[in-house]
Amino acid sequence: MSKLLQIIVVIVTSLILLSLASLVVMLLWNWVAVALFNAPHISFWMALGVFILIRLIVLLFTGK
């Protein structure tokens, strides 16, 4: 495979995995937090923000 094609595959795969992770965060939040704590429902984009924020905090405090 050419180098450009490999880069495109990595980018597309990363976007798919990020989308799936955000979907999982959204579904878990809307299932657990709403039922237990009467928290508001969140959208996909809010879940993406929460996922990125948590990832940044973990990176900041663990260095991994």
PDB file of C-alpha atoms in Angstrom:
ATOM      1  CA  MET A   1       0.000   0.000   0.000  1.00  0.00           C
ATOM      2  CA  SER A   2       1.136   3.490  -0.632  1.00  0.00           C
ATOM      3  CA  LYS A   3       1.994   5.794   2.227  1.00  0.00           C
ATOM      4  CA  LEU A   4      -0.973   8.094   1.472  1.00  0.00           C
ATOM      5  CA  LEU A   5      -3.413   5.195   1.533  1.00  0.00           C
ATOM      6  CA  GLN A   6      -2.031   4.019   4.880  1.00  0.00           C
ATOM      7  CA  ILE A   7      -2.501   7.500   6.344  1.00  0.00           C
ATOM      8  CA  ILE A   8      -6.083   7.643   5.073  1.00  0.00           C
ATOM      9  CA  VAL A   9      -6.838   4.217   6.558  1.00  0.00           C
ATOM     10  CA  VAL A  10      -5.420   5.277   9.946  1.00  0.00           C
ATOM     11  CA  ILE A  11      -7.447   8.519   9.963  1.00  0.00           C
ATOM     12  CA  VAL A  12     -10.697   6.815   8.972  1.00  0.00           C
ATOM     13  CA  THR A  13     -10.166   4.027  11.518  1.00  0.00           C
ATOM     14  CA  SER A  14      -9.418   6.573  14.252  1.00  0.00           C
ATOM     15  CA  LEU A  15     -12.580   8.533  13.472  1.00  0.00           C
ATOM     16  CA  ILE A  16     -14.676   5.376  13.548  1.00  0.00           C
ATOM     17  CA  LEU A  17     -13.209   4.301  16.894  1.00  0.00           C
ATOM     18  CA  LEU A  18     -13.683   7.784  18.364  1.00  0.00           C
ATOM     19  CA  SER A  19     -17.299   7.775  17.202  1.00  0.00           C
ATOM     20  CA  LEU A  20     -17.923   4.351  18.709  1.00  0.00           C
ATOM     21  CA  ALA A  21     -16.348   5.365  22.014  1.00  0.00           C
ATOM     22  CA  SER A  22     -18.504   8.504  22.118  1.00  0.00           C
ATOM     23  CA  LEU A  23     -21.601   6.463  21.356  1.00  0.00           C
ATOM     24  CA  VAL A  24     -20.777   4.097  24.220  1.00  0.00           C
ATOM     25  CA  VAL A  25     -20.260   7.049  26.603  1.00  0.00           C
ATOM     26  CA  MET A  26     -23.583   8.573  25.528  1.00  0.00           C
ATOM     27  CA  LEU A  27     -25.515   5.320  25.906  1.00  0.00           C
ATOM     28  CA  LEU A  28     -23.994   4.510  29.293  1.00  0.00           C
ATOM     29  CA  TRP A  29     -24.580   8.045  30.581  1.00  0.00           C
ATOM     30  CA  ASN A  30     -28.180   8.108  29.410  1.00  0.00           C
ATOM     31  CA  TRP A  31     -28.798   4.652  30.853  1.00  0.00           C
ATOM     32  CA  VAL A  32     -26.993   4.850  34.216  1.00  0.00           C
ATOM     33  CA  ALA A  33     -26.646   8.507  35.242  1.00  0.00           C
ATOM     34  CA  VAL A  34     -30.209   9.435  34.309  1.00  0.00           C
ATOM     35  CA  ALA A  35     -31.651   6.490  36.223  1.00  0.00           C
ATOM     36  CA  LEU A  36     -29.437   6.782  39.324  1.00  0.00           C
ATOM     37  CA  PHE A  37     -28.898  10.523  39.719  1.00  0.00           C
ATOM     38  CA  ASN A  38     -31.722  12.045  37.666  1.00  0.00           C
ATOM     39  CA  ALA A  39     -29.048  13.653  35.475  1.00  0.00           C
ATOM     40  CA  PRO A  40     -30.021  15.192  32.136  1.00  0.00           C
ATOM     41  CA  HIS A  41     -29.742  13.226  28.910  1.00  0.00           C
ATOM     42  CA  ILE A  42     -26.706  14.064  26.780  1.00  0.00           C
ATOM     43  CA  SER A  43     -26.290  14.118  23.021  1.00  0.00           C
ATOM     44  CA  PHE A  44     -23.623  12.443  20.930  1.00  0.00           C
ATOM     45  CA  TRP A  45     -21.610  15.685  20.730  1.00  0.00           C
ATOM     46  CA  MET A  46     -21.779  16.212  24.485  1.00  0.00           C
ATOM     47  CA  ALA A  47     -20.607  12.631  24.985  1.00  0.00           C
ATOM     48  CA  LEU A  48     -17.714  13.292  22.601  1.00  0.00           C
ATOM     49  CA  GLY A  49     -16.733  16.304  24.712  1.00  0.00           C
ATOM     50  CA  VAL A  50     -16.953  14.281  27.930  1.00  0.00           C
ATOM     51  CA  PHE A  51     -14.865  11.496  26.384  1.00  0.00           C
ATOM     52  CA  ILE A  52     -12.165  13.931  25.227  1.00  0.00           C
ATOM     53  CA  LEU A  53     -12.165  15.750  28.576  1.00  0.00           C
ATOM     54  CA  ILE A  54     -11.755  12.508  30.520  1.00  0.00           C
ATOM     55  CA  ARG A  55      -8.994  11.378  28.156  1.00  0.00           C
ATOM     56  CA  LEU A  56      -7.126  14.667  28.638  1.00  0.00           C
ATOM     57  CA  ILE A  57      -7.447  14.466  32.424  1.00  0.00           C
ATOM     58  CA  VAL A  58      -6.148  10.889  32.439  1.00  0.00           C
ATOM     59  CA  LEU A  59      -3.213  11.908  30.227  1.00  0.00           C
ATOM     60  CA  LEU A  60      -2.450  14.886  32.416  1.00  0.00           C
ATOM     61  CA  PHE A  61      -2.385  13.002  35.708  1.00  0.00           C
ATOM     62  CA  THR A  62      -0.951   9.658  34.606  1.00  0.00           C
ATOM     63  CA  GLY A  63       1.387  10.704  31.827  1.00  0.00           C
ATOM     64  CA  LYS A  64       0.208   7.798  29.677  1.00  0.00           C
TER      65      LYS A  64
END
